[in-house]
């Protein structure tokens, strides 16, 4: 028995085309999957033709974002260790937009918001200084990863993260986050 | 001292720490799943090595990419090397970056500023 709504499927495909979706993944992230995703993204024709700095920034930002999901993402099913999330990569006006979505504990939202706002408010030299401070003052193999990670993402991107938190229930919120990276090829 | 020879993987670098053959190099990508597990043995090795280093040590970093969690172990290596230099040991640091990859070059410059040791820069 056929269950696919072909019309809906076609509309969906067309919408992916018009929105210039280059890559999309929804599922449970882990390190092996991150490696495969980076390999796939680096092999996309649009990315392959980019300058080395753009390629490196793309894979760098994708790695930081996805490792963040693996380390800090939450699963609403408390019995599960899996780290569900979503990655969307598209191109708009010559820039690459990397969007990430995952669940976080609602109790952590305020702190995360403050931190993102702080990073968003810094210019290039401010970010460099902040990066240096966090790097020097955190413990070796301590829980500094996410802090440095966000600064790193900011330094590789056009900054001004676009982000949002939607409450799912008392315990969890959905965190969505978008970063843009300047492309050098205008195709 | 026994050498460390680790073959790189997709997310961990190739590590050669071989005093007998005078080779000290970390190259490739570094974003291991567990940074501590990967770098603790390397940092311990380096702590021992700088007690009685070779007459000259040229440490080569030739990285494609490293993630935020690799920054701190790298800084720790540079601090150890800087400390040995202060004690009068002849140690140099060569920092390679892929031609056009200014982010990696800048990362080297920032490490160099923090530990107050000049690096030699080359592109590959």
PDB file of N, CA and C in Angstrom, chain A residues 56-65 67-68 71 115 119 122 127-128 130-132 134-135 144-159 161 177 179-181, chain B residues 30-31 65-72 74 103-104 106-107 110-111:
ATOM      1  N   UNK A  56      37.805  25.831   5.346  1.00  0.00           N
ATOM      2  CA  UNK A  56      38.249  25.503   6.695  1.00  0.00           C
ATOM      3  C   UNK A  56      37.287  26.068   7.729  1.00  0.00           C
ATOM      4  N   UNK A  57      36.774  27.284   7.457  1.00  0.00           N
ATOM      5  CA  UNK A  57      35.834  27.878   8.415  1.00  0.00           C
ATOM      6  C   UNK A  57      34.543  27.081   8.467  1.00  0.00           C
ATOM      7  N   UNK A  58      34.093  26.636   7.304  1.00  0.00           N
ATOM      8  CA  UNK A  58      32.862  25.843   7.262  1.00  0.00           C
ATOM      9  C   UNK A  58      33.025  24.576   8.101  1.00  0.00           C
ATOM     10  N   UNK A  59      34.082  23.802   7.801  1.00  0.00           N
ATOM     11  CA  UNK A  59      34.205  22.550   8.550  1.00  0.00           C
ATOM     12  C   UNK A  59      34.484  22.826  10.018  1.00  0.00           C
ATOM     13  N   UNK A  60      35.236  23.897  10.301  1.00  0.00           N
ATOM     14  CA  UNK A  60      35.523  24.243  11.692  1.00  0.00           C
ATOM     15  C   UNK A  60      34.251  24.557  12.466  1.00  0.00           C
ATOM     16  N   UNK A  61      33.395  25.373  11.876  1.00  0.00           N
ATOM     17  CA  UNK A  61      32.155  25.761  12.564  1.00  0.00           C
ATOM     18  C   UNK A  61      31.229  24.556  12.707  1.00  0.00           C
ATOM     19  N   UNK A  62      31.141  23.739  11.662  1.00  0.00           N
ATOM     20  CA  UNK A  62      30.274  22.558  11.742  1.00  0.00           C
ATOM     21  C   UNK A  62      30.761  21.616  12.853  1.00  0.00           C
ATOM     22  N   UNK A  63      32.074  21.391  12.927  1.00  0.00           N
ATOM     23  CA  UNK A  63      32.615  20.515  13.980  1.00  0.00           C
ATOM     24  C   UNK A  63      32.284  21.080  15.366  1.00  0.00           C
ATOM     25  N   UNK A  64      32.553  22.379  15.574  1.00  0.00           N
ATOM     26  CA  UNK A  64      32.283  22.966  16.902  1.00  0.00           C
ATOM     27  C   UNK A  64      30.805  22.821  17.267  1.00  0.00           C
ATOM     28  N   UNK A  65      29.930  23.142  16.314  1.00  0.00           N
ATOM     29  CA  UNK A  65      28.486  23.092  16.600  1.00  0.00           C
ATOM     30  C   UNK A  65      28.041  21.668  16.916  1.00  0.00           C
ATOM     31  N   UNK A  67      29.904  19.037  17.837  1.00  0.00           N
ATOM     32  CA  UNK A  67      30.508  18.505  19.079  1.00  0.00           C
ATOM     33  C   UNK A  67      29.796  19.102  20.298  1.00  0.00           C
ATOM     34  N   UNK A  68      29.339  20.347  20.158  1.00  0.00           N
ATOM     35  CA  UNK A  68      28.559  20.954  21.232  1.00  0.00           C
ATOM     36  C   UNK A  68      27.291  20.161  21.504  1.00  0.00           C
ATOM     37  N   UNK A  71      28.202  17.045  23.355  1.00  0.00           N
ATOM     38  CA  UNK A  71      28.625  17.244  24.750  1.00  0.00           C
ATOM     39  C   UNK A  71      27.540  17.850  25.627  1.00  0.00           C
ATOM     40  N   UNK A 115      25.674  34.490  27.628  1.00  0.00           N
ATOM     41  CA  UNK A 115      26.970  34.223  27.024  1.00  0.00           C
ATOM     42  C   UNK A 115      26.965  34.572  25.528  1.00  0.00           C
ATOM     43  N   UNK A 119      29.193  37.447  23.549  1.00  0.00           N
ATOM     44  CA  UNK A 119      30.018  37.192  22.357  1.00  0.00           C
ATOM     45  C   UNK A 119      29.528  38.046  21.187  1.00  0.00           C
ATOM     46  N   UNK A 122      30.866  41.696  21.060  1.00  0.00           N
ATOM     47  CA  UNK A 122      32.294  41.997  20.938  1.00  0.00           C
ATOM     48  C   UNK A 122      32.731  42.174  19.482  1.00  0.00           C
ATOM     49  N   UNK A 127      36.919  39.992  20.760  1.00  0.00           N
ATOM     50  CA  UNK A 127      36.814  38.527  20.726  1.00  0.00           C
ATOM     51  C   UNK A 127      38.174  37.879  20.926  1.00  0.00           C
ATOM     52  N   UNK A 128      39.177  38.485  20.288  1.00  0.00           N
ATOM     53  CA  UNK A 128      40.533  37.949  20.403  1.00  0.00           C
ATOM     54  C   UNK A 128      40.989  37.971  21.870  1.00  0.00           C
ATOM     55  N   UNK A 130      39.032  38.154  24.558  1.00  0.00           N
ATOM     56  CA  UNK A 130      38.184  37.269  25.349  1.00  0.00           C
ATOM     57  C   UNK A 130      38.653  35.811  25.186  1.00  0.00           C
ATOM     58  N   UNK A 131      38.979  35.451  23.956  1.00  0.00           N
ATOM     59  CA  UNK A 131      39.472  34.111  23.662  1.00  0.00           C
ATOM     60  C   UNK A 131      40.745  33.830  24.466  1.00  0.00           C
ATOM     61  N   UNK A 132      41.633  34.808  24.451  1.00  0.00           N
ATOM     62  CA  UNK A 132      42.902  34.686  25.160  1.00  0.00           C
ATOM     63  C   UNK A 132      42.670  34.507  26.664  1.00  0.00           C
ATOM     64  N   UNK A 134      39.907  33.433  28.254  1.00  0.00           N
ATOM     65  CA  UNK A 134      39.279  32.148  28.570  1.00  0.00           C
ATOM     66  C   UNK A 134      40.316  31.026  28.442  1.00  0.00           C
ATOM     67  N   UNK A 135      41.133  31.112  27.388  1.00  0.00           N
ATOM     68  CA  UNK A 135      42.148  30.076  27.160  1.00  0.00           C
ATOM     69  C   UNK A 135      43.140  30.001  28.324  1.00  0.00           C
ATOM     70  N   UNK A 144      35.711  23.787  29.859  1.00  0.00           N
ATOM     71  CA  UNK A 144      35.780  25.083  29.193  1.00  0.00           C
ATOM     72  C   UNK A 144      35.334  24.997  27.743  1.00  0.00           C
ATOM     73  N   UNK A 145      35.180  23.758  27.273  1.00  0.00           N
ATOM     74  CA  UNK A 145      34.953  23.516  25.850  1.00  0.00           C
ATOM     75  C   UNK A 145      33.915  24.403  25.200  1.00  0.00           C
ATOM     76  N   UNK A 146      32.732  24.462  25.796  1.00  0.00           N
ATOM     77  CA  UNK A 146      31.634  25.197  25.170  1.00  0.00           C
ATOM     78  C   UNK A 146      31.946  26.683  25.093  1.00  0.00           C
ATOM     79  N   UNK A 147      32.605  27.212  26.136  1.00  0.00           N
ATOM     80  CA  UNK A 147      32.916  28.644  26.160  1.00  0.00           C
ATOM     81  C   UNK A 147      33.856  29.003  25.025  1.00  0.00           C
ATOM     82  N   UNK A 148      34.965  28.281  24.932  1.00  0.00           N
ATOM     83  CA  UNK A 148      35.930  28.551  23.867  1.00  0.00           C
ATOM     84  C   UNK A 148      35.312  28.252  22.506  1.00  0.00           C
ATOM     85  N   UNK A 149      34.457  27.232  22.482  1.00  0.00           N
ATOM     86  CA  UNK A 149      33.821  26.818  21.237  1.00  0.00           C
ATOM     87  C   UNK A 149      33.015  27.935  20.617  1.00  0.00           C
ATOM     88  N   UNK A 150      32.219  28.596  21.444  1.00  0.00           N
ATOM     89  CA  UNK A 150      31.363  29.674  20.945  1.00  0.00           C
ATOM     90  C   UNK A 150      32.204  30.870  20.458  1.00  0.00           C
ATOM     91  N   UNK A 151      33.269  31.170  21.182  1.00  0.00           N
ATOM     92  CA  UNK A 151      34.145  32.276  20.755  1.00  0.00           C
ATOM     93  C   UNK A 151      34.794  31.904  19.419  1.00  0.00           C
ATOM     94  N   UNK A 152      35.205  30.643  19.323  1.00  0.00           N
ATOM     95  CA  UNK A 152      35.824  30.153  18.091  1.00  0.00           C
ATOM     96  C   UNK A 152      34.883  30.270  16.904  1.00  0.00           C
ATOM     97  N   UNK A 153      33.627  29.890  17.131  1.00  0.00           N
ATOM     98  CA  UNK A 153      32.626  29.977  16.058  1.00  0.00           C
ATOM     99  C   UNK A 153      32.472  31.446  15.650  1.00  0.00           C
ATOM    100  N   UNK A 154      32.411  32.317  16.646  1.00  0.00           N
ATOM    101  CA  UNK A 154      32.238  33.745  16.352  1.00  0.00           C
ATOM    102  C   UNK A 154      33.406  34.282  15.536  1.00  0.00           C
ATOM    103  N   UNK A 155      34.602  33.823  15.857  1.00  0.00           N
ATOM    104  CA  UNK A 155      35.786  34.339  15.160  1.00  0.00           C
ATOM    105  C   UNK A 155      35.870  33.841  13.726  1.00  0.00           C
ATOM    106  N   UNK A 156      35.254  32.709  13.447  1.00  0.00           N
ATOM    107  CA  UNK A 156      35.296  32.153  12.089  1.00  0.00           C
ATOM    108  C   UNK A 156      34.118  32.612  11.228  1.00  0.00           C
ATOM    109  N   UNK A 157      33.158  33.310  11.859  1.00  0.00           N
ATOM    110  CA  UNK A 157      31.941  33.640  11.118  1.00  0.00           C
ATOM    111  C   UNK A 157      31.737  35.150  11.069  1.00  0.00           C
ATOM    112  N   UNK A 158      30.586  35.548  10.497  1.00  0.00           N
ATOM    113  CA  UNK A 158      30.278  36.982  10.433  1.00  0.00           C
ATOM    114  C   UNK A 158      29.695  37.471  11.756  1.00  0.00           C
ATOM    115  N   UNK A 159      29.779  36.644  12.742  1.00  0.00           N
ATOM    116  CA  UNK A 159      29.251  36.929  14.075  1.00  0.00           C
ATOM    117  C   UNK A 159      27.762  37.211  14.094  1.00  0.00           C
ATOM    118  N   UNK A 161      25.260  36.084  16.008  1.00  0.00           N
ATOM    119  CA  UNK A 161      24.487  34.847  15.969  1.00  0.00           C
ATOM    120  C   UNK A 161      23.008  35.175  16.018  1.00  0.00           C
ATOM    121  N   UNK A 177      19.974  28.086  16.336  1.00  0.00           N
ATOM    122  CA  UNK A 177      21.146  28.943  16.276  1.00  0.00           C
ATOM    123  C   UNK A 177      21.628  29.016  14.830  1.00  0.00           C
ATOM    124  N   UNK A 179      24.590  30.681  12.094  1.00  0.00           N
ATOM    125  CA  UNK A 179      25.870  31.362  11.888  1.00  0.00           C
ATOM    126  C   UNK A 179      26.022  31.584  10.392  1.00  0.00           C
ATOM    127  N   UNK A 180      26.577  32.721   9.989  1.00  0.00           N
ATOM    128  CA  UNK A 180      26.836  32.875   8.554  1.00  0.00           C
ATOM    129  C   UNK A 180      28.320  33.093   8.295  1.00  0.00           C
ATOM    130  N   UNK A 181      28.756  32.540   7.170  1.00  0.00           N
ATOM    131  CA  UNK A 181      30.162  32.638   6.771  1.00  0.00           C
ATOM    132  C   UNK A 181      30.205  33.224   5.370  1.00  0.00           C
TER     133      UNK A 181
ATOM    134  N   UNK B  30      42.903  17.942  14.481  1.00  0.00           N
ATOM    135  CA  UNK B  30      42.754  17.595  15.886  1.00  0.00           C
ATOM    136  C   UNK B  30      41.394  18.028  16.417  1.00  0.00           C
ATOM    137  N   UNK B  31      40.465  17.112  16.421  1.00  0.00           N
ATOM    138  CA  UNK B  31      39.202  17.340  17.149  1.00  0.00           C
ATOM    139  C   UNK B  31      38.695  16.011  17.700  1.00  0.00           C
ATOM    140  N   UNK B  65      43.499  21.637  10.903  1.00  0.00           N
ATOM    141  CA  UNK B  65      42.386  22.158  11.680  1.00  0.00           C
ATOM    142  C   UNK B  65      42.491  21.627  13.098  1.00  0.00           C
ATOM    143  N   UNK B  66      42.174  22.469  14.078  1.00  0.00           N
ATOM    144  CA  UNK B  66      42.020  21.951  15.436  1.00  0.00           C
ATOM    145  C   UNK B  66      40.847  22.646  16.105  1.00  0.00           C
ATOM    146  N   UNK B  67      40.148  21.931  16.972  1.00  0.00           N
ATOM    147  CA  UNK B  67      38.935  22.478  17.578  1.00  0.00           C
ATOM    148  C   UNK B  67      39.255  23.216  18.868  1.00  0.00           C
ATOM    149  N   UNK B  68      38.217  23.786  19.458  1.00  0.00           N
ATOM    150  CA  UNK B  68      38.429  24.614  20.653  1.00  0.00           C
ATOM    151  C   UNK B  68      38.995  23.800  21.810  1.00  0.00           C
ATOM    152  N   UNK B  69      38.619  22.522  21.921  1.00  0.00           N
ATOM    153  CA  UNK B  69      39.133  21.724  23.051  1.00  0.00           C
ATOM    154  C   UNK B  69      40.600  21.348  22.881  1.00  0.00           C
ATOM    155  N   UNK B  70      41.151  21.529  21.671  1.00  0.00           N
ATOM    156  CA  UNK B  70      42.571  21.214  21.482  1.00  0.00           C
ATOM    157  C   UNK B  70      43.464  22.409  21.844  1.00  0.00           C
ATOM    158  N   UNK B  71      42.865  23.593  21.977  1.00  0.00           N
ATOM    159  CA  UNK B  71      43.657  24.793  22.278  1.00  0.00           C
ATOM    160  C   UNK B  71      44.448  24.668  23.577  1.00  0.00           C
ATOM    161  N   UNK B  72      43.742  24.180  24.607  1.00  0.00           N
ATOM    162  CA  UNK B  72      44.383  24.159  25.931  1.00  0.00           C
ATOM    163  C   UNK B  72      45.558  23.169  25.989  1.00  0.00           C
ATOM    164  N   UNK B  74      47.406  22.291  23.549  1.00  0.00           N
ATOM    165  CA  UNK B  74      48.468  22.905  22.744  1.00  0.00           C
ATOM    166  C   UNK B  74      49.186  23.971  23.563  1.00  0.00           C
ATOM    167  N   UNK B 103      43.587  31.878   9.402  1.00  0.00           N
ATOM    168  CA  UNK B 103      43.092  31.573  10.754  1.00  0.00           C
ATOM    169  C   UNK B 103      44.105  30.728  11.532  1.00  0.00           C
ATOM    170  N   UNK B 104      44.678  29.724  10.842  1.00  0.00           N
ATOM    171  CA  UNK B 104      45.660  28.864  11.512  1.00  0.00           C
ATOM    172  C   UNK B 104      46.923  29.673  11.813  1.00  0.00           C
ATOM    173  N   UNK B 106      47.112  32.870  12.384  1.00  0.00           N
ATOM    174  CA  UNK B 106      46.809  33.758  13.503  1.00  0.00           C
ATOM    175  C   UNK B 106      46.790  32.997  14.829  1.00  0.00           C
ATOM    176  N   UNK B 107      46.274  31.773  14.800  1.00  0.00           N
ATOM    177  CA  UNK B 107      46.249  30.971  16.029  1.00  0.00           C
ATOM    178  C   UNK B 107      47.685  30.762  16.529  1.00  0.00           C
ATOM    179  N   UNK B 110      48.967  33.891  18.139  1.00  0.00           N
ATOM    180  CA  UNK B 110      48.397  34.122  19.470  1.00  0.00           C
ATOM    181  C   UNK B 110      49.035  33.223  20.530  1.00  0.00           C
ATOM    182  N   UNK B 111      49.299  31.976  20.170  1.00  0.00           N
ATOM    183  CA  UNK B 111      50.013  31.089  21.109  1.00  0.00           C
ATOM    184  C   UNK B 111      51.390  31.684  21.413  1.00  0.00           C
TER     185      UNK B 111
END
